[in-house]
mmCIF file of C-alpha atoms in Angstrom:
data_model
loop_
_atom_site.group_PDB
_atom_site.id
_atom_site.type_symbol
_atom_site.label_atom_id
_atom_site.label_comp_id
_atom_site.label_asym_id
_atom_site.label_seq_id
_atom_site.Cartn_x
_atom_site.Cartn_y
_atom_site.Cartn_z
ATOM 1 C CA MET A 28 0.000 0.000 0.000
ATOM 2 C CA GLN A 29 1.398 3.348 -1.009
ATOM 3 C CA ARG A 30 1.483 5.849 1.829
ATOM 4 C CA TRP A 31 2.262 9.088 -0.003
ATOM 5 C CA GLY A 32 0.384 8.874 -3.304
ATOM 6 C CA ALA A 33 1.543 8.228 -6.820
ATOM 7 C CA GLU A 34 3.512 11.396 -7.621
ATOM 8 C CA THR A 35 6.786 10.629 -5.883
ATOM 9 C CA ARG A 36 9.204 10.433 -8.808
ATOM 10 C CA LEU A 37 11.551 13.410 -9.086
ATOM 11 C CA SER A 38 14.238 14.172 -11.645
ATOM 12 C CA CYS A 39 15.994 17.085 -13.301
ATOM 13 C CA CYS A 40 12.687 17.880 -15.040
ATOM 14 C CA GLY A 41 11.273 18.815 -11.641
ATOM 15 C CA ALA A 42 12.581 20.796 -8.693
ATOM 16 C CA TRP A 43 15.367 18.489 -7.624
ATOM 17 C CA VAL A 44 18.932 17.916 -8.775
ATOM 18 C CA HIS A 45 20.286 14.793 -10.416
ATOM 19 C CA LEU A 46 20.779 11.765 -8.230
ATOM 20 C CA GLU A 47 23.305 9.067 -8.883
ATOM 21 C CA CYS A 48 22.950 5.315 -8.227
ATOM 22 C CA LEU A 49 19.377 5.293 -9.589
ATOM 23 C CA GLU A 50 17.385 2.746 -11.542
ATOM 24 C CA GLU A 51 15.548 4.367 -14.427
ATOM 25 C CA ARG A 52 15.871 7.183 -16.934
ATOM 26 C CA CYS A 53 13.537 10.116 -17.400
ATOM 27 C CA SER A 54 11.371 9.687 -20.485
ATOM 28 C CA ARG A 55 11.546 13.446 -21.178
ATOM 29 C CA CYS A 56 15.224 14.272 -20.854
ATOM 30 C CA GLY A 57 17.002 10.953 -20.449
ATOM 31 C CA SER A 58 18.376 11.725 -16.981
ATOM 32 C CA ARG A 59 18.142 9.265 -14.137
ATOM 33 C CA GLU A 60 15.238 9.553 -11.735
ATOM 34 C CA VAL A 61 14.287 7.886 -8.476
ATOM 35 C CA ASN A 62 11.229 6.338 -6.873
ATOM 36 C CA LEU A 63 11.365 8.061 -3.505
ATOM 37 C CA GLU A 64 8.871 5.725 -1.855
ATOM 38 C CA ALA A 65 11.145 2.766 -2.552
ATOM 39 C CA LYS A 66 14.137 4.617 -1.123
ATOM 40 C CA VAL A 67 12.173 5.655 1.963
ATOM 41 C CA SER A 68 11.171 2.031 2.560
ATOM 42 C CA GLN A 69 14.888 1.176 2.417
ATOM 43 C CA GLY A 70 15.588 3.688 5.211
ATOM 44 C CA LYS A 71 17.333 6.307 3.047
ATOM 45 C CA THR A 72 17.114 9.555 5.020
ATOM 46 C CA TRP A 73 17.875 11.793 2.019
ATOM 47 C CA ALA A 74 14.800 10.323 0.311
ATOM 48 C CA MET A 75 12.712 10.984 3.437
ATOM 49 C CA CYS A 76 13.769 14.633 3.395
ATOM 50 C CA MET A 77 13.152 15.072 -0.319
ATOM 51 C CA LEU A 78 9.747 13.449 -0.141
ATOM 52 C CA ALA A 79 8.871 15.492 2.946
ATOM 53 C CA LYS A 80 9.836 18.679 1.106
ATOM 54 C CA SER A 81 7.453 17.824 -1.733
ATOM 55 C CA LEU A 82 4.636 17.146 0.768
ATOM 56 C CA GLU A 83 4.992 20.179 3.050
ATOM 57 C CA HIS A 84 2.054 22.085 1.532
ATOM 58 C CA ARG A 85 -0.353 19.395 0.382
ATOM 59 C CA SER A 86 0.209 16.945 3.246
ATOM 60 C CA PRO A 87 2.075 18.611 6.148
ATOM 61 C CA GLY A 88 1.310 15.757 8.554
ATOM 62 C CA GLU A 89 3.083 13.257 6.311
ATOM 63 C CA ALA A 90 5.953 15.703 5.806
ATOM 64 C CA ARG A 91 6.401 16.150 9.544
ATOM 65 C CA TYR A 92 6.391 12.384 10.043
ATOM 66 C CA LEU A 93 9.096 11.900 7.401
ATOM 67 C CA TYR A 94 11.278 14.725 8.732
ATOM 68 C CA LEU A 95 10.952 13.260 12.218
ATOM 69 C CA ARG A 96 12.084 9.849 10.988
ATOM 70 C CA ALA A 97 15.059 11.362 9.198
ATOM 71 C CA GLY A 98 15.888 13.553 12.178
ATOM 72 C CA HIS A 99 15.926 10.660 14.616
ATOM 73 C CA LEU A 100 18.233 8.845 12.208
ATOM 74 C CA GLY A 101 20.616 11.818 12.400
ATOM 75 C CA ASP A 102 20.167 13.492 9.009
ATOM 76 C CA PRO A 103 21.034 17.232 9.424
ATOM 77 C CA ALA A 104 18.824 18.127 6.449
ATOM 78 C CA ALA A 105 15.766 17.347 8.589
ATOM 79 C CA PHE A 106 16.676 19.436 11.655
ATOM 80 C CA SER A 107 15.726 22.930 10.460
ATOM 81 C CA PRO A 108 12.480 22.092 8.605
ATOM 82 C CA LEU A 109 11.356 19.887 11.491
ATOM 83 C CA GLY A 110 12.035 22.700 13.960
ATOM 84 C CA ARG A 111 10.030 25.113 11.809
ATOM 85 C CA MET A 112 7.094 22.714 11.621
ATOM 86 C CA TYR A 113 7.026 22.364 15.401
ATOM 87 C CA TYR A 114 7.404 26.138 15.836
ATOM 88 C CA PHE A 115 4.533 27.083 13.514
ATOM 89 C CA GLY A 116 2.378 24.045 14.275
ATOM 90 C CA ARG A 117 2.434 22.671 10.739
ATOM 91 C CA GLY A 118 1.388 19.065 10.371
ATOM 92 C CA GLY A 119 0.547 18.730 14.059
ATOM 93 C CA PRO A 120 0.352 20.613 17.373
ATOM 94 C CA ARG A 121 2.667 23.532 18.008
ATOM 95 C CA ASP A 122 5.470 22.543 20.377
ATOM 96 C CA PRO A 123 8.004 25.323 21.176
ATOM 97 C CA LEU A 124 10.208 23.054 23.302
ATOM 98 C CA ARG A 125 10.668 20.483 20.552
ATOM 99 C CA ALA A 126 11.030 23.298 18.030
ATOM 100 C CA ARG A 127 13.928 24.764 20.009
ATOM 101 C CA ARG A 128 15.592 21.367 20.343
ATOM 102 C CA TRP A 129 15.615 20.758 16.585
ATOM 103 C CA LEU A 130 16.416 24.343 15.621
ATOM 104 C CA GLU A 131 19.432 24.415 17.933
ATOM 105 C CA ARG A 132 20.821 21.403 16.061
ATOM 106 C CA ALA A 133 20.702 23.520 12.885
ATOM 107 C CA TYR A 134 21.574 26.898 14.411
ATOM 108 C CA LEU A 135 23.980 27.838 11.616
ATOM 109 C CA GLU A 136 21.113 27.940 9.120
ATOM 110 C CA PRO A 137 19.810 31.543 8.884
ATOM 111 C CA GLU A 138 16.134 30.712 9.339
ATOM 112 C CA SER A 139 16.822 28.451 12.324
ATOM 113 C CA ALA A 140 18.910 31.120 14.035
ATOM 114 C CA TYR A 141 16.231 33.720 13.308
ATOM 115 C CA LEU A 142 13.481 31.632 14.930
ATOM 116 C CA LEU A 143 15.703 30.913 17.927
ATOM 117 C CA GLY A 144 16.144 34.659 18.270
ATOM 118 C CA LEU A 145 12.376 35.170 18.244
ATOM 119 C CA MET A 146 11.909 32.514 20.900
ATOM 120 C CA SER A 147 14.574 34.073 23.120
ATOM 121 C CA PHE A 148 13.151 37.573 22.646
ATOM 122 C CA LYS A 149 9.771 36.428 23.969
ATOM 123 C CA GLU A 150 11.468 35.477 27.235
ATOM 124 C CA GLY A 151 11.805 39.142 28.109
ATOM 125 C CA LYS A 152 14.859 41.039 29.262
ATOM 126 C CA ALA A 153 16.774 37.867 30.098
ATOM 127 C CA GLY A 154 16.485 36.634 26.521
ATOM 128 C CA ARG A 155 17.472 39.821 24.712
ATOM 129 C CA GLU A 156 21.192 39.065 24.736
ATOM 130 C CA ALA A 157 20.561 35.596 23.344
ATOM 131 C CA SER A 158 18.299 37.117 20.672
ATOM 132 C CA ARG A 159 21.086 39.434 19.641
ATOM 133 C CA VAL A 160 23.477 36.513 19.210
ATOM 134 C CA TRP A 161 20.982 34.408 17.246
ATOM 135 C CA TRP A 162 19.922 37.272 14.991
ATOM 136 C CA GLU A 163 23.513 38.185 14.249
ATOM 137 C CA ILE A 164 24.181 34.604 13.123
ATOM 138 C CA SER A 165 21.083 34.762 10.932
ATOM 139 C CA ALA A 166 21.927 38.218 9.568
ATOM 140 C CA ARG A 167 25.443 37.110 8.649
ATOM 141 C CA GLY A 168 23.780 34.315 6.724
ATOM 142 C CA GLY A 169 21.880 36.886 4.671
ATOM 143 C CA MET A 170 18.409 36.842 6.243
ATOM 144 C CA VAL A 171 16.921 40.314 5.809
ATOM 145 C CA GLU A 172 14.302 39.996 8.563
ATOM 146 C CA ALA A 173 17.087 39.192 11.034
ATOM 147 C CA MET A 174 18.995 42.314 9.935
ATOM 148 C CA VAL A 175 15.893 44.433 10.546
ATOM 149 C CA ARG A 176 15.218 43.014 14.020
ATOM 150 C CA LEU A 177 18.889 43.048 14.992
ATOM 151 C CA GLY A 178 19.176 46.689 13.992
ATOM 152 C CA ARG A 179 16.057 47.577 15.971
ATOM 153 C CA LEU A 180 17.351 45.755 19.049
ATOM 154 C CA MET A 181 20.773 47.418 18.786
ATOM 155 C CA ARG A 182 19.181 50.837 18.435
ATOM 156 C CA GLU A 183 17.031 50.276 21.529
ATOM 157 C CA GLU A 184 20.185 49.305 23.443
ATOM 158 C CA GLY A 185 22.064 52.400 22.259
ATOM 159 C CA ASP A 186 24.323 50.607 19.783
ATOM 160 C CA PHE A 187 23.676 53.043 16.948
ATOM 161 C CA GLN A 188 26.731 52.007 14.986
ATOM 162 C CA GLY A 189 25.559 48.392 14.849
ATOM 163 C CA ALA A 190 21.988 49.407 14.027
ATOM 164 C CA ARG A 191 23.154 51.648 11.204
ATOM 165 C CA LYS A 192 25.344 48.902 9.774
ATOM 166 C CA TRP A 193 22.666 46.216 9.680
ATOM 167 C CA TRP A 194 19.852 48.491 8.524
ATOM 168 C CA SER A 195 22.055 49.757 5.692
ATOM 169 C CA ARG A 196 22.685 46.181 4.589
ATOM 170 C CA ALA A 197 19.046 45.122 4.842
ATOM 171 C CA GLY A 198 17.642 47.341 2.095
ATOM 172 C CA GLU A 199 14.169 46.739 3.528
ATOM 173 C CA PRO A 200 11.446 49.373 2.809
ATOM 174 C CA ARG A 201 10.256 49.348 6.431
ATOM 175 C CA ILE A 202 13.533 50.729 7.749
ATOM 176 C CA TRP A 203 14.293 53.395 5.112
ATOM 177 C CA TYR A 204 12.644 56.105 7.200
ATOM 178 C CA PRO A 205 14.274 55.344 10.603
ATOM 179 C CA LEU A 206 17.614 54.760 8.841
ATOM 180 C CA GLY A 207 17.279 58.144 7.149
ATOM 181 C CA ARG A 208 16.725 59.796 10.513
ATOM 182 C CA MET A 209 19.858 58.128 11.886
ATOM 183 C CA LEU A 210 21.922 59.352 8.938
ATOM 184 C CA LEU A 211 20.505 62.849 9.279
ATOM 185 C CA ARG A 212 21.290 62.985 13.001
ATOM 186 C CA GLY A 213 24.701 61.338 12.712
ATOM 187 C CA GLU A 214 23.756 58.421 14.956
ATOM 188 C CA GLY A 215 26.288 55.609 14.728
ATOM 189 C CA GLY A 216 28.487 57.441 12.218
ATOM 190 C CA PRO A 217 29.021 60.733 10.419
ATOM 191 C CA VAL A 218 26.114 62.973 9.455
ATOM 192 C CA ASP A 219 25.040 62.054 5.933
ATOM 193 C CA PRO A 220 22.361 64.438 4.596
ATOM 194 C CA GLU A 221 22.483 63.049 1.069
ATOM 195 C CA GLY A 222 22.194 59.467 2.315
ATOM 196 C CA ALA A 223 19.293 60.483 4.558
ATOM 197 C CA ARG A 224 17.539 62.220 1.693
ATOM 198 C CA GLU A 225 17.865 59.100 -0.467
ATOM 199 C CA CYS A 226 16.412 56.967 2.352
ATOM 200 C CA PHE A 227 13.455 59.353 2.615
ATOM 201 C CA ARG A 228 12.929 59.132 -1.133
ATOM 202 C CA GLN A 229 12.947 55.343 -1.009
ATOM 203 C CA ALA A 230 10.497 55.308 1.886
ATOM 204 C CA SER A 231 8.192 57.848 0.255
ATOM 205 C CA GLU A 232 8.018 55.708 -2.870
ATOM 206 C CA ASN A 233 6.741 52.901 -0.653
ATOM 207 C CA GLY A 234 3.873 55.034 0.602
ATOM 208 C CA GLN A 235 5.241 56.181 3.968
ATOM 209 C CA ALA A 236 3.691 59.573 4.715
ATOM 210 C CA GLU A 237 6.197 60.275 7.514
ATOM 211 C CA ALA A 238 8.997 59.914 5.000
ATOM 212 C CA MET A 239 7.247 62.351 2.672
ATOM 213 C CA LEU A 240 7.251 64.925 5.468
ATOM 214 C CA ALA A 241 10.899 64.197 6.240
ATOM 215 C CA LEU A 242 11.795 64.526 2.567
ATOM 216 C CA ALA A 243 10.010 67.864 2.382
ATOM 217 C CA ASP A 244 11.713 69.081 5.537
ATOM 218 C CA SER A 245 15.172 67.914 4.413
ATOM 219 C CA LEU A 246 14.807 69.599 1.025
ATOM 220 C CA LEU A 247 13.418 72.746 2.538
ATOM 221 C CA GLY A 248 16.274 72.692 5.009
ATOM 222 C CA ARG A 249 18.398 74.219 2.290
ATOM 223 C CA ARG A 250 17.781 77.712 3.600
ATOM 224 C CA ASP A 251 20.147 79.210 1.064
ATOM 225 C CA THR A 252 17.781 78.385 -1.806
ATOM 226 C CA LEU A 253 14.305 78.171 -0.255
ATOM 227 C CA PRO A 254 12.516 80.485 2.168
ATOM 228 C CA ALA A 255 11.678 78.945 5.528
ATOM 229 C CA ASP A 256 7.987 79.882 5.371
ATOM 230 C CA LEU A 257 7.389 77.230 2.680
ATOM 231 C CA VAL A 258 8.062 74.317 5.032
ATOM 232 C CA GLU A 259 4.565 74.022 6.515
ATOM 233 C CA ASP A 260 2.775 74.529 3.198
ATOM 234 C CA ILE A 261 4.699 71.853 1.298
ATOM 235 C CA ALA A 262 4.759 69.446 4.226
ATOM 236 C CA LEU A 263 0.973 69.602 4.387
ATOM 237 C CA LYS A 264 0.789 68.917 0.665
ATOM 238 C CA ALA A 265 2.999 65.866 1.155
ATOM 239 C CA PHE A 266 0.799 64.596 3.965
ATOM 240 C CA GLU A 267 -2.356 65.203 1.912
ATOM 241 C CA HIS A 268 -1.181 62.749 -0.737
ATOM 242 C CA GLN A 269 -0.090 60.159 1.885
ATOM 243 C CA GLY A 270 3.183 59.275 0.262
ATOM 244 C CA THR A 271 1.780 58.095 -3.058
ATOM 245 C CA GLU A 272 3.895 58.354 -6.190
ATOM 246 C CA LEU A 273 1.628 61.156 -7.408
ATOM 247 C CA GLY A 274 2.093 62.967 -4.112
ATOM 248 C CA ARG A 275 5.848 62.645 -4.328
ATOM 249 C CA CYS A 276 5.895 64.009 -7.853
ATOM 250 C CA LEU A 277 3.672 66.947 -6.891
ATOM 251 C CA LEU A 278 5.782 67.669 -3.845
ATOM 252 C CA VAL A 279 9.094 67.668 -5.691
ATOM 253 C CA ALA A 280 7.607 69.668 -8.563
ATOM 254 C CA GLU A 281 6.382 72.324 -6.141
ATOM 255 C CA ILE A 282 9.723 72.483 -4.337
ATOM 256 C CA LEU A 283 11.569 72.886 -7.624
ATOM 257 C CA GLY A 284 9.094 75.405 -8.960
ATOM 258 C CA ARG A 285 9.182 77.612 -5.900
ATOM 259 C CA ALA A 286 12.964 77.404 -5.831
ATOM 260 C CA GLY A 287 13.078 78.582 -9.429
ATOM 261 C CA ARG A 288 15.052 75.499 -10.501
ATOM 262 C CA ASP A 289 14.441 72.592 -12.807
ATOM 263 C CA GLN A 290 16.491 70.036 -10.867
ATOM 264 C CA LEU A 291 17.762 69.413 -7.346
#
């Protein structure tokens, strides 16, 4: 009796790489392919992980069962996905303790380290230092969400240099505005008005009304070219359009027009 359905043959025509030591050839491209069910029945943990991966969305309970089998047999490829399934409650009840146990065995993987950081952060003040360590591991692995949270945590703790570094690397729309304010104030490094202005532009293009106001204020801060009494008028216009692309265009056009220039 087949346990996982008929579609368990994977080859280079699908999402998986070539496998060696296999029995048959793909009728489409001539490469070798494998019957994963047969390999699972032989106790091959790599087949358990591959089959589990293909079942995560349509049959999460079966996927969790396969990852658990592979994990107990010591296959590192099962540790992180199994930890995530326990953490989010996919394929069965949510179990934070088991999630932590499996995630810690795969802590060098960015997503595992990120989730460990979240779990530590929920422990309150005592877990903040652990969160910082986990998120830094994850951020060094390239996970953007970890960079964002790490930067926020560092800023709250007064480590502006670290916050500025990780937020600059993240390139995430949510942090363009606070990063721009840091650059404008010189927090964590030299004052960078041009960098701040670019951050405000990026944020305004993503619909952040606060960034529109900051962009207006930073442009109007050039007292040598624009009279100070225009600040309130143009800032209100920016707020009226709520950071839309149209609002940004109108704002910049008005600033340029009143300055008697055609470019910034």
